[in-house]
JSON list of C-alpha atoms in Angstrom, two decimals:
[
{"chain": "A", "resi": 164, "resn": "MET", "atom": "CA", "xyz": [0.00, 0.00, 0.00]},
{"chain": "A", "resi": 165, "resn": "ALA", "atom": "CA", "xyz": [1.24, 3.47, -0.88]},
{"chain": "A", "resi": 166, "resn": "MET", "atom": "CA", "xyz": [1.32, 6.44, 1.50]},
{"chain": "A", "resi": 167, "resn": "SER", "atom": "CA", "xyz": [-1.85, 7.63, -0.22]},
{"chain": "A", "resi": 168, "resn": "GLY", "atom": "CA", "xyz": [-3.66, 4.44, 0.82]},
{"chain": "A", "resi": 169, "resn": "VAL", "atom": "CA", "xyz": [-3.97, 3.29, -2.79]},
{"chain": "A", "resi": 170, "resn": "THR", "atom": "CA", "xyz": [-3.60, -0.48, -3.37]},
{"chain": "A", "resi": 171, "resn": "LEU", "atom": "CA", "xyz": [-3.43, -2.69, -6.46]},
{"chain": "A", "resi": 172, "resn": "ALA", "atom": "CA", "xyz": [-6.51, -4.27, -8.02]},
{"chain": "A", "resi": 173, "resn": "SER", "atom": "CA", "xyz": [-6.31, -8.06, -8.17]},
{"chain": "A", "resi": 174, "resn": "ASN", "atom": "CA", "xyz": [-5.55, -8.18, -11.92]},
{"chain": "A", "resi": 175, "resn": "VAL", "atom": "CA", "xyz": [-2.56, -5.78, -11.90]},
{"chain": "A", "resi": 176, "resn": "VAL", "atom": "CA", "xyz": [0.09, -8.29, -10.81]},
{"chain": "A", "resi": 177, "resn": "GLY", "atom": "CA", "xyz": [-1.08, -10.81, -13.43]},
{"chain": "A", "resi": 178, "resn": "ALA", "atom": "CA", "xyz": [-1.02, -8.18, -16.19]},
{"chain": "A", "resi": 179, "resn": "LEU", "atom": "CA", "xyz": [2.54, -7.10, -15.25]},
{"chain": "A", "resi": 180, "resn": "ASN", "atom": "CA", "xyz": [3.69, -10.73, -15.10]},
{"chain": "A", "resi": 181, "resn": "ASP", "atom": "CA", "xyz": [2.16, -11.38, -18.54]},
{"chain": "A", "resi": 182, "resn": "LEU", "atom": "CA", "xyz": [4.15, -8.41, -19.84]},
{"chain": "A", "resi": 183, "resn": "ARG", "atom": "CA", "xyz": [7.29, -9.84, -18.26]},
{"chain": "A", "resi": 184, "resn": "MET", "atom": "CA", "xyz": [6.57, -13.17, -19.99]},
{"chain": "A", "resi": 185, "resn": "LYS", "atom": "CA", "xyz": [6.20, -11.35, -23.35]},
{"chain": "A", "resi": 186, "resn": "LYS", "atom": "CA", "xyz": [2.48, -12.04, -23.71]},
{"chain": "A", "resi": 187, "resn": "SER", "atom": "CA", "xyz": [1.74, -8.33, -24.27]},
{"chain": "A", "resi": 188, "resn": "ARG", "atom": "CA", "xyz": [3.60, -5.15, -25.33]},
{"chain": "A", "resi": 189, "resn": "TYR", "atom": "CA", "xyz": [2.32, -2.70, -22.72]},
{"chain": "A", "resi": 190, "resn": "VAL", "atom": "CA", "xyz": [-0.05, -2.30, -19.78]},
{"chain": "A", "resi": 191, "resn": "ILE", "atom": "CA", "xyz": [-1.67, 1.02, -18.95]},
{"chain": "A", "resi": 192, "resn": "LEU", "atom": "CA", "xyz": [-2.65, 1.38, -15.30]},
{"chain": "A", "resi": 193, "resn": "ALA", "atom": "CA", "xyz": [-4.81, 4.08, -13.76]},
{"chain": "A", "resi": 194, "resn": "ILE", "atom": "CA", "xyz": [-6.18, 4.87, -10.34]},
{"chain": "A", "resi": 195, "resn": "GLY", "atom": "CA", "xyz": [-9.87, 4.02, -10.31]},
{"chain": "A", "resi": 196, "resn": "ASP", "atom": "CA", "xyz": [-12.64, 6.59, -10.00]},
{"chain": "A", "resi": 197, "resn": "ASP", "atom": "CA", "xyz": [-12.93, 5.81, -6.28]},
{"chain": "A", "resi": 198, "resn": "GLY", "atom": "CA", "xyz": [-9.26, 6.78, -5.78]},
{"chain": "A", "resi": 199, "resn": "LYS", "atom": "CA", "xyz": [-8.51, 3.58, -3.87]},
{"chain": "A", "resi": 200, "resn": "GLN", "atom": "CA", "xyz": [-6.97, 1.12, -6.34]},
{"chain": "A", "resi": 201, "resn": "VAL", "atom": "CA", "xyz": [-4.58, 1.06, -9.29]},
{"chain": "A", "resi": 202, "resn": "GLU", "atom": "CA", "xyz": [-6.46, -0.79, -12.03]},
{"chain": "A", "resi": 203, "resn": "VAL", "atom": "CA", "xyz": [-5.59, -2.19, -15.44]},
{"chain": "A", "resi": 204, "resn": "LYS", "atom": "CA", "xyz": [-6.96, 0.28, -17.98]},
{"chain": "A", "resi": 205, "resn": "GLU", "atom": "CA", "xyz": [-5.64, -1.33, -21.16]},
{"chain": "A", "resi": 206, "resn": "VAL", "atom": "CA", "xyz": [-3.33, -4.12, -22.31]},
{"chain": "A", "resi": 207, "resn": "GLY", "atom": "CA", "xyz": [-1.54, -3.71, -25.64]},
{"chain": "A", "resi": 208, "resn": "ALA", "atom": "CA", "xyz": [-1.27, -6.84, -27.77]},
{"chain": "A", "resi": 209, "resn": "ARG", "atom": "CA", "xyz": [2.22, -8.24, -28.32]},
{"chain": "A", "resi": 210, "resn": "GLY", "atom": "CA", "xyz": [2.16, -6.98, -31.92]},
{"chain": "A", "resi": 211, "resn": "SER", "atom": "CA", "xyz": [1.67, -3.39, -30.73]},
{"chain": "A", "resi": 212, "resn": "SER", "atom": "CA", "xyz": [4.51, -0.88, -30.96]},
{"chain": "A", "resi": 213, "resn": "PHE", "atom": "CA", "xyz": [5.94, 1.69, -28.58]},
{"chain": "A", "resi": 214, "resn": "GLU", "atom": "CA", "xyz": [4.34, 4.33, -30.80]},
{"chain": "A", "resi": 215, "resn": "ASP", "atom": "CA", "xyz": [0.94, 2.70, -30.14]},
{"chain": "A", "resi": 216, "resn": "PHE", "atom": "CA", "xyz": [1.64, 3.07, -26.42]},
{"chain": "A", "resi": 217, "resn": "GLN", "atom": "CA", "xyz": [2.69, 6.72, -26.81]},
{"chain": "A", "resi": 218, "resn": "LYS", "atom": "CA", "xyz": [-0.62, 7.52, -28.54]},
{"chain": "A", "resi": 219, "resn": "LYS", "atom": "CA", "xyz": [-2.50, 6.27, -25.46]},
{"chain": "A", "resi": 220, "resn": "LEU", "atom": "CA", "xyz": [-0.94, 8.88, -23.16]},
{"chain": "A", "resi": 221, "resn": "ASP", "atom": "CA", "xyz": [-3.42, 11.67, -22.53]},
{"chain": "A", "resi": 222, "resn": "ALA", "atom": "CA", "xyz": [-2.02, 15.20, -22.04]},
{"chain": "A", "resi": 223, "resn": "SER", "atom": "CA", "xyz": [-4.46, 15.88, -19.20]},
{"chain": "A", "resi": 224, "resn": "ASN", "atom": "CA", "xyz": [-4.75, 12.53, -17.37]},
{"chain": "A", "resi": 225, "resn": "PRO", "atom": "CA", "xyz": [-1.98, 10.82, -15.39]},
{"chain": "A", "resi": 226, "resn": "CYS", "atom": "CA", "xyz": [-1.41, 7.07, -15.57]},
{"chain": "A", "resi": 227, "resn": "TYR", "atom": "CA", "xyz": [1.27, 4.44, -15.16]},
{"chain": "A", "resi": 228, "resn": "GLY", "atom": "CA", "xyz": [2.52, 2.60, -18.22]},
{"chain": "A", "resi": 229, "resn": "ALA", "atom": "CA", "xyz": [4.51, -0.62, -18.12]},
{"chain": "A", "resi": 230, "resn": "VAL", "atom": "CA", "xyz": [6.20, -1.35, -21.44]},
{"chain": "A", "resi": 231, "resn": "ASP", "atom": "CA", "xyz": [8.38, -4.09, -22.88]},
{"chain": "A", "resi": 232, "resn": "PHE", "atom": "CA", "xyz": [10.57, -1.59, -24.71]},
{"chain": "A", "resi": 233, "resn": "GLU", "atom": "CA", "xyz": [12.64, -2.90, -27.64]},
{"chain": "A", "resi": 234, "resn": "TYR", "atom": "CA", "xyz": [15.49, -0.94, -29.18]},
{"chain": "A", "resi": 235, "resn": "GLU", "atom": "CA", "xyz": [18.69, -1.32, -31.21]},
{"chain": "A", "resi": 236, "resn": "ASP", "atom": "CA", "xyz": [22.08, -0.86, -29.58]},
{"chain": "A", "resi": 237, "resn": "GLY", "atom": "CA", "xyz": [24.65, -3.01, -31.37]},
{"chain": "A", "resi": 238, "resn": "GLY", "atom": "CA", "xyz": [21.90, -5.60, -31.67]},
{"chain": "A", "resi": 239, "resn": "LYS", "atom": "CA", "xyz": [18.30, -6.00, -30.60]},
{"chain": "A", "resi": 240, "resn": "ARG", "atom": "CA", "xyz": [17.73, -5.31, -26.89]},
{"chain": "A", "resi": 241, "resn": "ASP", "atom": "CA", "xyz": [14.74, -4.95, -24.64]},
{"chain": "A", "resi": 242, "resn": "LYS", "atom": "CA", "xyz": [14.01, -3.51, -21.22]},
{"chain": "A", "resi": 243, "resn": "LEU", "atom": "CA", "xyz": [10.93, -3.47, -19.03]},
{"chain": "A", "resi": 244, "resn": "VAL", "atom": "CA", "xyz": [10.14, 0.12, -18.13]},
{"chain": "A", "resi": 245, "resn": "LEU", "atom": "CA", "xyz": [7.49, 1.56, -15.83]},
{"chain": "A", "resi": 246, "resn": "ILE", "atom": "CA", "xyz": [6.56, 5.08, -16.85]},
{"chain": "A", "resi": 247, "resn": "GLN", "atom": "CA", "xyz": [4.89, 7.33, -14.32]},
{"chain": "A", "resi": 248, "resn": "TRP", "atom": "CA", "xyz": [3.01, 9.68, -16.67]},
{"chain": "A", "resi": 249, "resn": "ILE", "atom": "CA", "xyz": [2.04, 12.88, -14.87]},
{"chain": "A", "resi": 250, "resn": "PRO", "atom": "CA", "xyz": [1.47, 15.51, -17.56]},
{"chain": "A", "resi": 251, "resn": "GLU", "atom": "CA", "xyz": [1.72, 19.22, -16.82]},
{"chain": "A", "resi": 252, "resn": "GLY", "atom": "CA", "xyz": [-1.89, 19.64, -17.99]},
{"chain": "A", "resi": 253, "resn": "ALA", "atom": "CA", "xyz": [-3.29, 17.33, -15.30]},
{"chain": "A", "resi": 254, "resn": "LYS", "atom": "CA", "xyz": [-5.29, 18.65, -12.36]},
{"chain": "A", "resi": 255, "resn": "PRO", "atom": "CA", "xyz": [-3.13, 19.32, -9.27]},
{"chain": "A", "resi": 256, "resn": "ARG", "atom": "CA", "xyz": [-5.09, 16.81, -7.16]},
{"chain": "A", "resi": 257, "resn": "SER", "atom": "CA", "xyz": [-4.50, 14.05, -9.74]},
{"chain": "A", "resi": 258, "resn": "LYS", "atom": "CA", "xyz": [-0.79, 14.89, -9.93]},
{"chain": "A", "resi": 259, "resn": "MET", "atom": "CA", "xyz": [-0.46, 14.58, -6.17]},
{"chain": "A", "resi": 260, "resn": "LEU", "atom": "CA", "xyz": [-2.45, 11.32, -6.01]},
{"chain": "A", "resi": 261, "resn": "TYR", "atom": "CA", "xyz": [-0.37, 9.64, -8.73]},
{"chain": "A", "resi": 262, "resn": "SER", "atom": "CA", "xyz": [2.91, 10.85, -7.24]},
{"chain": "A", "resi": 263, "resn": "ALA", "atom": "CA", "xyz": [1.97, 9.61, -3.77]},
{"chain": "A", "resi": 264, "resn": "SER", "atom": "CA", "xyz": [0.63, 6.27, -5.06]},
{"chain": "A", "resi": 265, "resn": "ARG", "atom": "CA", "xyz": [3.63, 5.08, -7.09]},
{"chain": "A", "resi": 266, "resn": "ASP", "atom": "CA", "xyz": [4.89, 2.97, -4.17]},
{"chain": "A", "resi": 267, "resn": "ALA", "atom": "CA", "xyz": [1.87, 0.68, -4.52]},
{"chain": "A", "resi": 268, "resn": "LEU", "atom": "CA", "xyz": [3.49, -0.69, -7.69]},
{"chain": "A", "resi": 269, "resn": "ASN", "atom": "CA", "xyz": [6.95, -1.36, -6.20]},
{"chain": "A", "resi": 270, "resn": "SER", "atom": "CA", "xyz": [6.66, -5.08, -5.47]},
{"chain": "A", "resi": 271, "resn": "ALA", "atom": "CA", "xyz": [4.73, -5.89, -8.67]},
{"chain": "A", "resi": 272, "resn": "SER", "atom": "CA", "xyz": [7.17, -3.96, -10.86]},
{"chain": "A", "resi": 273, "resn": "GLU", "atom": "CA", "xyz": [10.45, -5.27, -9.46]},
{"chain": "A", "resi": 274, "resn": "GLY", "atom": "CA", "xyz": [13.05, -5.32, -12.23]},
{"chain": "A", "resi": 275, "resn": "TYR", "atom": "CA", "xyz": [11.33, -2.57, -14.23]},
{"chain": "A", "resi": 276, "resn": "LEU", "atom": "CA", "xyz": [13.23, 0.66, -14.87]},
{"chain": "A", "resi": 277, "resn": "ALA", "atom": "CA", "xyz": [11.15, 3.48, -13.35]},
{"chain": "A", "resi": 278, "resn": "ILE", "atom": "CA", "xyz": [10.84, 6.61, -15.48]},
{"chain": "A", "resi": 279, "resn": "GLN", "atom": "CA", "xyz": [9.08, 9.85, -14.54]},
{"chain": "A", "resi": 280, "resn": "ALA", "atom": "CA", "xyz": [7.50, 11.60, -17.54]},
{"chain": "A", "resi": 281, "resn": "ASN", "atom": "CA", "xyz": [5.71, 14.93, -17.72]},
{"chain": "A", "resi": 282, "resn": "ASP", "atom": "CA", "xyz": [5.50, 15.63, -21.45]},
{"chain": "A", "resi": 283, "resn": "ALA", "atom": "CA", "xyz": [5.88, 13.94, -24.84]},
{"chain": "A", "resi": 284, "resn": "SER", "atom": "CA", "xyz": [9.64, 14.59, -24.98]},
{"chain": "A", "resi": 285, "resn": "ASP", "atom": "CA", "xyz": [10.08, 12.47, -21.81]},
{"chain": "A", "resi": 286, "resn": "VAL", "atom": "CA", "xyz": [8.61, 9.44, -23.62]},
{"chain": "A", "resi": 287, "resn": "SER", "atom": "CA", "xyz": [10.31, 9.83, -26.99]},
{"chain": "A", "resi": 288, "resn": "LEU", "atom": "CA", "xyz": [12.16, 6.78, -28.30]},
{"chain": "A", "resi": 289, "resn": "GLU", "atom": "CA", "xyz": [15.47, 8.61, -27.97]},
{"chain": "A", "resi": 290, "resn": "GLU", "atom": "CA", "xyz": [14.84, 9.70, -24.38]},
{"chain": "A", "resi": 291, "resn": "ILE", "atom": "CA", "xyz": [13.81, 6.22, -23.23]},
{"chain": "A", "resi": 292, "resn": "VAL", "atom": "CA", "xyz": [16.94, 4.71, -24.83]},
{"chain": "A", "resi": 293, "resn": "ARG", "atom": "CA", "xyz": [19.06, 7.43, -23.19]},
{"chain": "A", "resi": 294, "resn": "ARG", "atom": "CA", "xyz": [17.59, 6.67, -19.78]},
{"chain": "A", "resi": 295, "resn": "ILE", "atom": "CA", "xyz": [18.10, 2.92, -20.22]},
{"chain": "A", "resi": 296, "resn": "LYS", "atom": "CA", "xyz": [21.74, 3.46, -21.21]},
{"chain": "A", "resi": 297, "resn": "SER", "atom": "CA", "xyz": [22.39, 5.85, -18.31]},
{"chain": "A", "resi": 298, "resn": "HIS", "atom": "CA", "xyz": [20.83, 3.31, -15.93]},
{"chain": "A", "resi": 299, "resn": "ARG", "atom": "CA", "xyz": [23.12, 0.58, -17.33]},
{"chain": "A", "resi": 300, "resn": "GLY", "atom": "CA", "xyz": [26.08, 2.92, -16.97]},
{"chain": "A", "resi": 301, "resn": "ASN", "atom": "CA", "xyz": [26.90, 2.94, -20.71]}
]
């Protein structure tokens, strides 16, 4: 449970494990209307692209996005990333709730690279690759 009191819905862990097992490309998670649980909002089919995921990010609504991110770096590589999408255009209350609730995902997202994103440039292909490389120390 996060400091905000938000917990995970029962299907979140399964959806993140399916992503880890390469059964899907991305999982979009959102805090439910009641403000008490992180819920699976959408699962992207394995054939989906990172660009498909990017199109799902709303400039006024925060969410969490777990992605099996594939990229080229001297060969094909992949990395599980968990993007905390808190756009500048979101309502202040939503921004605070999503920031305070990120801890609820810690155990389910172990091994994922956490990335904070506030605008489209933070989730560009180049920026995600840069963050992965800086995390690896390369």
